[in-house]
Short mmCIF file of C-alpha atoms and ligand atoms in Angstrom, two decimals:
data_model
loop_
_atom_site.label_atom_id
_atom_site.label_comp_id
_atom_site.label_asym_id
_atom_site.label_seq_id
_atom_site.Cartn_x
_atom_site.Cartn_y
_atom_site.Cartn_z
CA MET K 1 94.46 -87.56 100.40
CA ASP K 2 98.26 -87.69 100.78
CA ASP K 3 99.39 -88.35 104.00
CA ALA K 4 100.91 -84.80 104.80
CA LYS K 5 101.81 -86.69 108.24
CA GLY K 6 102.97 -83.19 109.78
CA GLY K 7 105.89 -82.56 107.77
CA MET K 8 106.06 -80.10 104.28
CA PHE K 9 106.55 -80.86 101.05
CA VAL K 10 109.83 -80.07 99.41
CA ASP K 11 111.28 -81.57 96.69
CA GLY K 12 108.61 -83.34 94.97
CA THR K 13 108.06 -85.68 98.18
CA TRP K 14 106.80 -85.35 101.71
CA GLN K 15 109.06 -84.60 104.64
CA PRO K 16 109.93 -84.41 107.73
CA VAL K 17 110.04 -80.25 109.11
CA SER K 18 112.88 -79.47 112.39
CA GLY K 19 110.51 -77.57 114.47
CA GLY K 20 107.95 -79.95 115.95
CA VAL K 21 103.86 -79.96 115.07
CA LEU K 22 101.04 -77.69 115.53
CA ALA K 23 97.86 -78.24 116.41
CA VAL K 24 94.98 -77.23 113.48
CA ILE K 25 92.34 -75.96 115.27
CA ASP K 26 87.98 -76.81 113.89
CA PRO K 27 86.71 -73.10 113.72
CA ALA K 28 82.94 -75.03 114.05
CA THR K 29 83.92 -76.40 117.36
CA GLY K 30 87.32 -75.27 118.82
CA GLU K 31 88.72 -78.13 119.01
CA PRO K 32 91.77 -79.58 117.66
CA TRP K 33 91.48 -81.91 114.61
CA ALA K 34 94.72 -82.14 113.06
CA LYS K 35 98.33 -81.44 113.08
CA ILE K 36 100.90 -79.16 111.06
CA GLY K 37 104.60 -78.95 110.59
CA ARG K 38 106.42 -76.38 112.46
CA GLY K 39 108.64 -75.31 109.11
CA THR K 40 112.52 -73.92 110.59
CA PRO K 41 113.99 -70.77 108.67
CA GLY K 42 116.59 -74.38 107.99
CA ASP K 43 113.87 -75.98 106.34
CA VAL K 44 112.81 -72.87 104.40
CA ASP K 45 116.40 -73.48 103.52
CA ARG K 46 116.11 -76.20 101.59
CA ALA K 47 112.77 -75.59 100.21
CA VAL K 48 114.85 -72.10 98.43
CA CYS K 49 117.83 -75.32 98.00
CA SER K 50 115.58 -77.80 96.26
CA ALA K 51 113.51 -74.65 93.96
CA ARG K 52 116.89 -73.29 93.21
CA GLN K 53 118.01 -77.02 91.84
CA ALA K 54 114.86 -77.24 90.01
CA LEU K 55 115.30 -73.97 88.24
CA ALA K 56 119.06 -75.42 87.00
CA GLY K 57 117.55 -78.76 86.23
CA PRO K 58 114.38 -80.13 84.16
CA TRP K 59 112.02 -77.83 85.24
CA GLY K 60 114.15 -74.51 83.99
CA LYS K 61 114.63 -76.01 80.80
CA THR K 62 110.12 -75.98 80.00
CA SER K 63 109.41 -74.53 76.77
CA PRO K 64 106.27 -72.57 77.86
CA ALA K 65 104.27 -75.85 76.00
CA GLU K 66 105.45 -78.36 78.04
CA ARG K 67 104.32 -76.07 81.35
CA GLY K 68 100.64 -75.06 79.70
CA ALA K 69 100.33 -79.09 79.28
CA LEU K 70 101.59 -80.14 83.55
CA LEU K 71 99.09 -76.55 84.92
CA MET K 72 96.22 -77.89 82.67
CA ARG K 73 97.57 -81.66 84.42
CA ILE K 74 96.91 -80.08 87.27
CA SER K 75 93.75 -78.49 86.80
CA GLN K 76 92.45 -81.78 85.90
CA LEU K 77 93.89 -83.80 88.79
CA ILE K 78 92.39 -80.90 91.12
CA LYS K 79 88.42 -81.51 89.80
CA GLU K 80 88.54 -84.85 89.86
CA ARG K 81 89.65 -84.03 93.61
CA HIS K 82 87.11 -82.15 94.22
CA GLY K 83 85.03 -83.92 96.70
CA GLU K 84 87.96 -84.21 98.42
CA LEU K 85 89.58 -81.24 98.51
CA ALA K 86 86.71 -78.77 99.27
CA ASP K 87 85.95 -81.17 102.28
CA LEU K 88 88.95 -80.44 103.70
CA GLU K 89 88.44 -76.58 102.05
CA SER K 90 85.63 -76.51 104.14
CA ARG K 91 87.02 -78.54 107.87
CA ASN K 92 89.49 -76.44 107.85
CA THR K 93 88.29 -73.04 107.14
CA GLY K 94 85.07 -73.27 109.12
CA LYS K 95 83.45 -72.13 105.04
CA PRO K 96 79.75 -73.74 104.24
CA ARG K 97 80.71 -76.35 102.43
CA ARG K 98 79.62 -74.96 98.92
CA GLN K 99 81.44 -72.07 99.71
CA ALA K 100 84.78 -74.38 99.84
CA GLU K 101 83.49 -76.02 96.65
CA ALA K 102 83.56 -72.91 94.90
CA ASP K 103 86.84 -72.24 96.00
CA ILE K 104 88.72 -75.21 94.89
CA THR K 105 86.80 -75.02 91.21
CA ALA K 106 88.28 -71.38 91.50
CA CYS K 107 91.00 -72.92 92.41
CA ALA K 108 90.88 -75.53 89.26
CA ARG K 109 90.29 -72.76 86.92
CA TYR K 110 93.51 -70.68 88.17
CA PHE K 111 95.38 -73.54 87.21
CA GLU K 112 93.39 -74.03 83.72
CA PHE K 113 93.31 -70.00 82.51
CA TYR K 114 97.43 -70.08 83.39
CA ALA K 115 98.16 -73.27 80.69
CA GLY K 116 96.23 -71.16 78.31
CA ALA K 117 98.76 -68.42 79.32
CA ALA K 118 101.93 -69.95 79.28
CA ASP K 119 102.65 -69.33 75.74
CA LYS K 120 100.96 -66.32 75.26
CA VAL K 121 102.84 -63.77 76.71
CA HIS K 122 105.49 -62.73 74.34
CA GLY K 123 107.83 -60.00 74.14
CA GLU K 124 108.47 -57.28 71.84
CA THR K 125 111.23 -55.81 69.12
CA ILE K 126 111.58 -52.25 69.30
CA PRO K 127 111.75 -49.79 65.90
CA TYR K 128 115.38 -48.15 66.56
CA ASP K 129 118.24 -47.45 64.80
CA PRO K 130 118.31 -50.13 61.81
CA ALA K 131 121.36 -51.10 61.73
CA PHE K 132 119.98 -52.73 65.37
CA LEU K 133 117.28 -55.56 66.57
CA VAL K 134 116.40 -54.88 70.08
CA ALA K 135 113.80 -57.57 71.46
CA VAL K 136 112.41 -57.51 74.58
CA VAL K 137 112.26 -60.15 76.00
CA ARG K 138 110.50 -62.15 79.32
CA GLU K 139 112.20 -64.22 81.97
CA PRO K 140 111.35 -65.80 85.16
CA HIS K 141 112.83 -64.03 88.43
CA GLY K 142 113.76 -67.15 89.40
CA VAL K 143 112.84 -68.70 93.03
CA THR K 144 110.00 -66.59 94.37
CA GLY K 145 107.98 -66.74 97.45
CA HIS K 146 104.59 -67.00 97.99
CA ILE K 147 102.91 -66.21 102.13
CA LEU K 148 99.39 -66.67 102.25
CA PRO K 149 95.91 -66.06 103.95
CA TRP K 150 94.36 -68.62 105.98
CA ASN K 151 90.60 -66.52 104.68
CA TYR K 152 90.57 -68.63 100.62
CA PRO K 153 93.55 -71.04 101.31
CA ALA K 154 93.08 -72.97 97.99
CA GLN K 155 91.76 -70.44 95.74
CA MET K 156 95.17 -68.37 96.84
CA MET K 157 97.38 -71.08 95.89
CA GLY K 158 96.36 -70.76 93.01
CA ARG K 159 95.91 -67.36 92.12
CA SER K 160 99.87 -66.51 93.26
CA VAL K 161 101.99 -69.90 92.43
CA ALA K 162 99.70 -70.85 89.20
CA PRO K 163 100.89 -67.79 87.12
CA ALA K 164 104.60 -67.55 88.92
CA LEU K 165 104.74 -71.12 87.88
CA ALA K 166 103.36 -70.70 83.94
CA MET K 167 105.93 -67.80 83.82
CA GLY K 168 108.92 -70.85 84.17
CA ASN K 169 109.19 -69.35 88.63
CA ALA K 170 111.00 -72.48 91.16
CA CYS K 171 108.12 -71.95 93.79
CA VAL K 172 107.82 -71.72 97.88
CA VAL K 173 104.66 -71.53 99.81
CA LYS K 174 104.09 -70.10 103.13
CA PRO K 175 100.60 -70.96 103.56
CA ALA K 176 99.41 -69.41 106.76
CA GLU K 177 99.48 -72.02 110.13
CA GLU K 178 95.51 -71.89 110.82
CA ALA K 179 94.57 -73.03 106.94
CA CYS K 180 97.33 -75.06 105.05
CA LEU K 181 96.08 -78.42 105.41
CA SER K 182 94.72 -77.79 101.21
CA VAL K 183 97.67 -76.17 100.27
CA LEU K 184 99.41 -79.28 101.33
CA GLN K 185 98.02 -81.32 99.12
CA LEU K 186 97.13 -79.80 96.44
CA ALA K 187 101.34 -79.45 95.58
CA ALA K 188 101.14 -83.31 96.31
CA LEU K 189 99.14 -83.66 93.53
CA ALA K 190 101.29 -80.84 91.17
CA ALA K 191 103.68 -83.28 91.97
CA THR K 192 101.94 -86.27 90.94
CA ALA K 193 100.41 -84.29 87.53
CA GLY K 194 104.25 -84.83 86.79
CA LEU K 195 105.19 -81.25 87.95
CA PRO K 196 108.68 -81.99 88.03
CA PRO K 197 109.89 -82.29 91.54
CA GLY K 198 111.33 -78.41 93.43
CA ALA K 199 108.91 -76.26 91.72
CA LEU K 200 106.64 -76.22 93.98
CA ASN K 201 107.40 -76.12 97.24
CA VAL K 202 104.99 -75.70 100.42
CA VAL K 203 106.92 -75.40 103.96
CA PRO K 204 104.18 -74.68 106.66
CA GLY K 205 105.38 -73.02 109.76
CA LEU K 206 104.62 -69.38 111.82
CA GLY K 207 104.13 -66.88 110.37
CA GLU K 208 107.29 -64.72 112.68
CA GLU K 209 109.30 -68.45 112.11
CA ALA K 210 109.12 -69.95 108.35
CA GLY K 211 107.43 -66.56 107.25
CA ALA K 212 109.79 -64.14 108.07
CA ALA K 213 112.80 -66.68 107.34
CA LEU K 214 111.37 -66.76 103.59
CA SER K 215 110.96 -62.57 102.60
CA ALA K 216 114.63 -62.46 103.80
CA HIS K 217 115.71 -65.49 102.14
CA PRO K 218 118.99 -64.07 99.61
CA ASP K 219 118.30 -66.69 97.48
CA VAL K 220 114.25 -65.77 97.12
CA ALA K 221 114.22 -63.49 94.19
CA PHE K 222 110.63 -62.16 94.35
CA MET K 223 107.77 -62.43 96.92
CA SER K 224 104.44 -62.10 96.77
CA PHE K 225 102.14 -61.51 99.63
CA THR K 226 98.62 -61.72 100.93
CA GLY K 227 97.95 -60.80 104.55
CA SER K 228 97.72 -57.64 106.82
CA PRO K 229 99.05 -54.44 106.43
CA GLU K 230 100.83 -54.99 109.02
CA VAL K 231 102.58 -58.27 108.22
CA GLY K 232 102.88 -56.71 104.44
CA THR K 233 105.08 -54.15 105.55
CA GLU K 234 107.98 -56.20 107.58
CA VAL K 235 107.53 -57.98 104.26
CA GLN K 236 108.25 -55.41 102.14
CA LYS K 237 110.96 -54.12 104.68
CA SER K 238 112.74 -57.67 104.17
CA CYS K 239 113.01 -57.88 100.48
CA ALA K 240 113.44 -54.14 100.38
CA GLN K 241 116.75 -54.91 102.39
CA ARG K 242 117.72 -56.66 99.28
CA GLN K 243 116.14 -54.86 96.43
CA ALA K 244 113.73 -57.99 96.00
CA PRO K 245 110.52 -56.79 94.04
CA CYS K 246 107.18 -57.81 95.62
CA THR K 247 103.61 -57.26 95.62
CA LEU K 248 101.55 -57.32 98.31
CA GLU K 249 98.02 -57.73 98.63
CA LEU K 250 96.52 -56.45 101.54
CA GLY K 251 93.15 -55.88 103.02
CA GLY K 252 90.08 -53.14 102.15
CA LYS K 253 87.12 -51.68 103.51
CA SER K 254 85.48 -51.77 100.29
CA PRO K 255 82.07 -49.28 100.30
CA GLN K 256 79.07 -50.44 98.03
CA VAL K 257 77.75 -46.97 96.41
CA LEU K 258 73.63 -47.28 96.70
CA PHE K 259 71.84 -44.19 94.67
CA ALA K 260 68.42 -43.96 94.60
CA ASP K 261 67.79 -44.50 91.53
CA ALA K 262 69.50 -48.30 91.50
CA ASP K 263 67.41 -51.42 91.54
CA LEU K 264 66.89 -52.36 94.66
CA ASP K 265 65.95 -56.09 94.03
CA SER K 266 69.46 -56.87 92.10
CA ALA K 267 71.38 -54.87 94.84
CA VAL K 268 70.55 -55.72 98.36
CA PRO K 269 71.15 -59.03 97.69
CA ALA K 270 74.66 -58.79 96.62
CA ILE K 271 74.81 -56.15 99.54
CA VAL K 272 74.27 -59.07 101.86
CA ARG K 273 76.43 -61.60 100.39
CA GLY K 274 79.31 -59.55 99.25
CA ILE K 275 79.55 -59.04 103.40
CA VAL K 276 78.10 -62.25 104.68
CA TYR K 277 80.13 -64.47 102.16
CA ASN K 278 83.16 -66.59 103.95
CA ALA K 279 81.55 -64.90 107.67
CA GLY K 280 82.46 -61.35 106.04
CA GLN K 281 86.49 -62.55 105.94
CA THR K 282 87.04 -61.08 102.58
CA CYS K 283 90.00 -59.03 101.65
CA SER K 284 87.21 -57.36 99.18
CA ALA K 285 84.18 -57.62 101.22
CA GLY K 286 81.92 -54.73 100.79
CA SER K 287 81.99 -53.96 104.11
CA ARG K 288 80.53 -50.41 104.38
CA LEU K 289 77.98 -49.03 102.48
CA LEU K 290 76.83 -46.01 100.66
CA VAL K 291 72.69 -44.74 101.16
CA GLU K 292 71.23 -42.08 99.19
CA GLN K 293 69.60 -40.14 102.42
CA GLY K 294 66.35 -40.27 100.15
CA ILE K 295 66.10 -44.40 100.50
CA TRP K 296 67.79 -44.79 104.01
CA ASN K 297 64.62 -46.02 105.09
CA ALA K 298 63.83 -48.13 102.39
CA VAL K 299 67.19 -50.57 102.49
CA VAL K 300 67.02 -50.06 106.29
CA GLN K 301 63.91 -52.02 106.22
CA ARG K 302 65.43 -54.62 103.30
CA LEU K 303 68.42 -55.38 105.39
CA GLN K 304 65.89 -55.92 108.14
CA GLN K 305 64.29 -58.79 106.81
CA ALA K 306 67.86 -59.96 104.88
CA PHE K 307 69.58 -60.78 107.64
CA GLY K 308 66.49 -61.71 109.67
CA ALA K 309 66.26 -64.46 107.50
CA LEU K 310 70.72 -65.26 107.12
CA ARG K 311 71.00 -68.90 108.74
CA VAL K 312 74.20 -69.19 110.67
CA GLY K 313 75.81 -72.99 111.19
CA ARG K 314 77.80 -75.60 111.02
CA PRO K 315 80.26 -76.02 107.10
CA GLN K 316 78.80 -78.76 106.59
CA ASP K 317 74.69 -77.59 107.07
CA ASN K 318 75.41 -75.15 104.18
CA PRO K 319 74.64 -71.61 105.72
CA ASP K 320 74.79 -68.81 104.73
CA CYS K 321 77.22 -67.57 107.45
CA GLY K 322 79.43 -70.52 108.75
CA PRO K 323 82.26 -69.68 111.72
CA LEU K 324 85.42 -67.10 111.77
CA ILE K 325 88.54 -68.90 111.17
CA SER K 326 89.90 -68.63 115.29
CA ALA K 327 88.94 -67.05 118.59
CA ARG K 328 91.20 -64.47 117.67
CA GLN K 329 89.37 -63.19 115.32
CA LYS K 330 86.23 -63.66 116.80
CA GLU K 331 88.01 -61.52 120.22
CA ARG K 332 88.82 -58.90 117.26
CA VAL K 333 85.44 -58.50 115.59
CA GLN K 334 83.66 -58.84 119.35
CA GLY K 335 86.12 -55.94 120.09
CA PHE K 336 84.19 -53.80 117.36
CA LEU K 337 81.09 -54.85 118.45
CA GLU K 338 81.39 -53.93 121.67
CA GLN K 339 83.33 -50.42 120.65
CA ALA K 340 80.24 -49.42 118.84
CA ARG K 341 77.66 -50.28 121.68
CA ARG K 342 80.09 -47.52 123.78
CA ASP K 343 80.02 -45.51 121.68
CA GLY K 344 75.85 -45.16 121.30
CA ILE K 345 76.38 -46.86 117.01
CA PRO K 346 72.59 -47.19 116.08
CA LEU K 347 72.44 -50.83 115.83
CA VAL K 348 70.19 -51.94 112.48
CA ILE K 349 69.80 -55.47 112.65
CA GLN K 350 71.93 -58.85 114.02
CA ALA K 351 70.92 -62.06 112.76
CA ALA K 352 69.69 -64.67 115.26
CA LEU K 353 72.51 -66.98 116.03
CA PRO K 354 70.83 -70.80 117.00
CA GLY K 355 71.60 -72.04 120.74
CA ASP K 356 72.89 -75.73 119.40
CA LEU K 357 76.44 -74.11 118.30
CA PRO K 358 78.90 -75.76 119.93
CA MET K 359 79.75 -73.71 122.55
CA GLY K 360 83.81 -73.12 121.65
CA GLY K 361 83.04 -72.33 117.87
CA HIS K 362 83.72 -69.31 116.80
CA TYR K 363 80.16 -68.27 115.47
CA VAL K 364 79.44 -64.11 114.92
CA ALA K 365 76.20 -62.67 114.70
CA PRO K 366 76.42 -60.89 110.85
CA THR K 367 75.37 -56.61 112.17
CA VAL K 368 74.27 -53.87 110.42
CA LEU K 369 74.95 -50.94 112.35
CA GLY K 370 74.51 -47.26 111.14
CA PRO K 371 74.54 -44.38 110.60
CA VAL K 372 78.37 -44.66 111.66
CA PRO K 373 80.06 -41.47 111.52
CA PRO K 374 82.88 -41.19 109.32
CA GLU K 375 85.54 -40.38 111.35
CA HIS K 376 84.92 -43.88 112.88
CA PRO K 377 86.87 -47.02 113.55
CA LEU K 378 84.15 -48.66 112.35
CA VAL K 379 84.63 -46.84 108.85
CA GLN K 380 88.35 -47.02 108.73
CA GLU K 381 89.38 -50.51 110.29
CA GLU K 382 89.18 -53.46 108.12
CA ILE K 383 86.53 -55.20 110.50
CA PHE K 384 87.36 -58.71 108.56
CA GLY K 385 84.09 -60.29 110.12
CA PRO K 386 80.24 -60.48 108.91
CA VAL K 387 79.73 -56.75 110.29
CA LEU K 388 78.32 -53.50 107.58
CA VAL K 389 77.92 -50.28 108.16
CA MET K 390 76.22 -47.62 106.84
CA GLN K 391 76.88 -44.11 105.90
CA PRO K 392 74.48 -41.63 104.52
CA PHE K 393 75.45 -39.00 101.89
CA GLU K 394 73.20 -36.56 99.96
CA HIS K 395 74.54 -36.07 96.76
CA GLU K 396 77.24 -37.69 94.58
CA ALA K 397 80.18 -35.92 95.18
CA GLN K 398 79.52 -36.59 98.87
CA ALA K 399 79.53 -40.29 98.44
CA ILE K 400 82.67 -39.96 96.40
CA ALA K 401 84.32 -38.51 99.38
CA LEU K 402 82.74 -40.93 101.34
CA ALA K 403 84.18 -44.06 99.21
CA ASN K 404 87.93 -42.55 99.41
CA GLY K 405 87.51 -41.54 102.58
CA THR K 406 89.27 -44.72 104.03
CA ALA K 407 93.39 -45.42 103.66
CA TYR K 408 92.86 -48.49 102.07
CA GLY K 409 91.59 -49.36 98.60
CA LEU K 410 90.33 -52.80 97.04
CA MET K 411 87.45 -52.56 95.17
CA ALA K 412 83.77 -50.39 95.12
CA GLY K 413 80.65 -51.17 94.28
CA VAL K 414 78.54 -48.71 92.64
CA TRP K 415 74.63 -48.80 92.01
CA THR K 416 72.65 -46.55 90.22
CA ALA K 417 70.68 -46.55 86.98
CA ASP K 418 72.42 -43.25 85.34
CA GLY K 419 74.78 -43.67 83.22
CA GLY K 420 76.89 -40.79 83.22
CA ARG K 421 76.90 -41.20 86.90
CA GLN K 422 78.11 -44.93 86.34
CA LEU K 423 81.65 -43.80 84.74
CA ARG K 424 82.20 -40.55 86.89
CA LEU K 425 81.84 -42.76 89.90
CA ALA K 426 83.86 -45.71 88.19
CA ARG K 427 86.94 -43.32 87.60
CA ALA K 428 86.74 -40.81 90.53
CA ILE K 429 86.89 -43.94 93.19
CA ARG K 430 90.23 -44.95 94.07
CA ALA K 431 90.17 -48.74 94.04
CA GLY K 432 92.47 -51.62 92.40
CA GLN K 433 88.58 -52.47 91.31
CA VAL K 434 85.16 -50.61 90.98
CA LEU K 435 82.06 -52.46 89.38
CA VAL K 436 78.81 -51.45 88.81
CA ASN K 437 75.38 -53.38 89.20
CA SER K 438 77.13 -55.82 90.43
CA PHE K 439 79.40 -56.95 93.55
CA GLY K 440 81.43 -60.58 93.43
CA ALA K 441 84.93 -61.07 95.68
CA GLY K 442 87.38 -59.55 93.24
CA GLY K 443 85.70 -60.36 90.40
CA GLY K 444 86.50 -63.93 87.45
CA VAL K 445 90.13 -65.17 87.40
CA GLU K 446 90.55 -63.38 84.06
CA LEU K 447 90.18 -59.61 85.98
CA PRO K 448 93.67 -58.02 87.19
CA PHE K 449 92.92 -57.33 90.99
CA GLY K 450 95.00 -55.92 93.46
CA GLY K 451 94.83 -52.35 95.10
CA VAL K 452 96.15 -48.37 96.14
CA LYS K 453 97.03 -46.79 98.97
CA LYS K 454 96.91 -49.62 102.06
CA SER K 455 95.37 -52.43 100.50
CA GLY K 456 98.55 -52.61 98.54
CA HIS K 457 101.06 -52.85 95.42
CA GLY K 458 101.02 -55.60 92.15
CA ARG K 459 98.65 -56.81 89.93
CA GLU K 460 97.17 -60.90 90.65
CA LYS K 461 94.87 -62.51 88.22
CA GLY K 462 94.63 -62.30 84.65
CA LEU K 463 97.25 -61.61 82.71
CA ALA K 464 97.85 -58.55 84.31
CA ALA K 465 100.06 -61.58 86.50
CA CYS K 466 101.91 -62.92 83.91
CA TYR K 467 103.35 -59.98 84.25
CA GLU K 468 104.18 -59.08 87.77
CA TYR K 469 105.96 -63.39 87.71
CA SER K 470 108.23 -62.12 84.50
CA VAL K 471 110.99 -59.93 84.33
CA THR K 472 112.01 -57.73 81.28
CA LYS K 473 115.58 -57.67 79.30
CA THR K 474 116.02 -55.56 76.58
CA ILE K 475 119.07 -57.45 74.19
CA VAL K 476 120.12 -55.06 71.29
CA ILE K 477 122.22 -56.29 69.51
CA ARG K 478 124.75 -54.47 66.18
CA HIS K 479 124.11 -56.13 63.33
CA GLY K 480 125.46 -53.60 60.68
P1 NAD P 1 98.54 -62.42 108.03
O1 NAD P 1 99.27 -60.91 107.81
O2 NAD P 1 98.70 -62.33 109.45
O3 NAD P 1 98.79 -63.71 107.77
C1 NAD P 1 99.70 -63.39 106.33
C2 NAD P 1 100.38 -64.77 106.26
O4 NAD P 1 101.22 -64.09 106.63
C3 NAD P 1 99.88 -65.97 106.81
O5 NAD P 1 101.11 -67.34 106.45
C4 NAD P 1 101.44 -65.57 107.91
O6 NAD P 1 101.57 -66.99 108.66
C5 NAD P 1 102.22 -64.99 107.94
N1 NAD P 1 103.09 -63.85 107.90
C6 NAD P 1 102.58 -63.50 110.11
N2 NAD P 1 103.85 -63.12 110.40
C7 NAD P 1 104.82 -62.98 109.79
C8 NAD P 1 106.43 -62.33 109.20
N3 NAD P 1 106.39 -61.74 110.25
N4 NAD P 1 106.75 -62.34 108.76
C9 NAD P 1 106.62 -63.32 106.90
N5 NAD P 1 105.12 -63.38 107.14
C10 NAD P 1 104.24 -63.41 108.14
O7 NAD P 1 97.60 -61.84 108.10
P2 NAD P 1 96.51 -62.64 108.03
O8 NAD P 1 94.94 -62.89 109.51
O9 NAD P 1 96.45 -64.71 107.67
O10 NAD P 1 94.73 -62.26 106.80
C11 NAD P 1 94.21 -61.71 107.13
C12 NAD P 1 94.46 -60.25 106.17
O11 NAD P 1 94.60 -60.85 105.02
C13 NAD P 1 92.94 -59.99 106.47
O12 NAD P 1 93.59 -58.32 106.61
C14 NAD P 1 93.14 -59.32 104.66
O13 NAD P 1 92.13 -58.12 104.11
C15 NAD P 1 93.77 -59.63 103.93
N6 NAD P 1 94.03 -60.20 102.93
C16 NAD P 1 94.02 -59.85 101.63
C17 NAD P 1 93.68 -60.33 100.14
C18 NAD P 1 94.04 -59.42 98.69
O14 NAD P 1 94.25 -60.55 98.19
N7 NAD P 1 94.40 -58.31 99.18
C19 NAD P 1 93.24 -61.59 100.27
C20 NAD P 1 93.32 -62.19 101.24
C21 NAD P 1 93.30 -61.82 102.92
#
């Protein structure tokens, strides 16, 4: 891997930052193990200038087909460096090695998908007055800003910048301070693949410093933010000051609705995986389980078996559940568990933590709680850890009301053999994605993804992202 040396990747090269360095903590041990740069507003400004110059230079003159070829080369290089990138991602985030491998594969897939899309996003002509030709063309915004979270750094990088580059924008990325090493390396790989200097810049640093400077920068024409609703609100306010559009991919409290006629053999493993994967630190985690009353006891029994068998452990040992990202995140999750205990919420099952885990590691035992009343914070707030809360329902209408009964609307799972009910639930649940008889974090690269309500607005993934990262211009020609 290239050596970041605590710097930023700007203008096609490693550069020092002005704000010194920040320590990177190993989630598995709680010990510092690397350093990253602490980018300042001045560093962000240098990156934005570089992006502007790229648009005025060779990058701004590339054809869609050339951009597609470049993105394909980036994808190829990611595949060639798959093992090293997965090691880095696993160490930095604490996620089990196998999950980090899947993330790097997904990152490569984003560049591949948008390589193919670069020259296939067409404009249109509009039948109008016969004396006119009307063409609607799609153009890049210009400089796009990308603020990323720590839970899937490499995947979020691919998801966000690949469509932006495909559409001809120049990107400035501010990854999360907790986990940004793979993001920096990906920018260096893109330069190796031949991406012109300034087309893709990464400035590491703190949210309130580098992140705030990026979202407020007058030359950033479009912002893509993935993170918490609180910070998303600030980013949106900042964009509003200069009327810059933004997409917000925020949190979720996604319901899994389990009817009595569902195939429990396939539903229960998917439900367990839906909350334990990435230690529950997934925006689209299935963190609420709505269970039809008649099968409550059977489902409890199955969950007790499944959670009882879960392996919590060090990332390199490929457990079912690794450590959380930080001591702060661990405290947050433990705070919710403590509140559950104080409020007398029944504990369904808590997995065992092995005794030999490093003392300073950020491990939390996967836990199932329920029944939990609909208004309780465990149901209403995003815990962002391996904690599943159960809610009983008696009939379909109640299930729909409970599913829609939070401020969030990112994703939902529906488990039933009844075709009519599948369709009714898919239509009635307010969410950006509804999966029937399956569940996976965000679905495939091809599938538009994003939220409604407090989960945000705008769409990533699929061709939908190409429309977000471009803007239409209507050209009206009077030819007589
Ligand atoms: P966060 O909002 O604290 O941080 C996200 C990013 O914003 C980081 O890069 C951070 O440095 C930056 N930031 C912090 N303060 C800022 C400011 N004032 N101005 C500009 N940038 C600032 O969130 P997090 O803790 O990194 O991630 C967890 C949250 O992200 C969860 O709520 C989760 O649901 C959400 N998330 C959503 C998706 C999605 O696609 N919907 C994906 C991943 C994570």
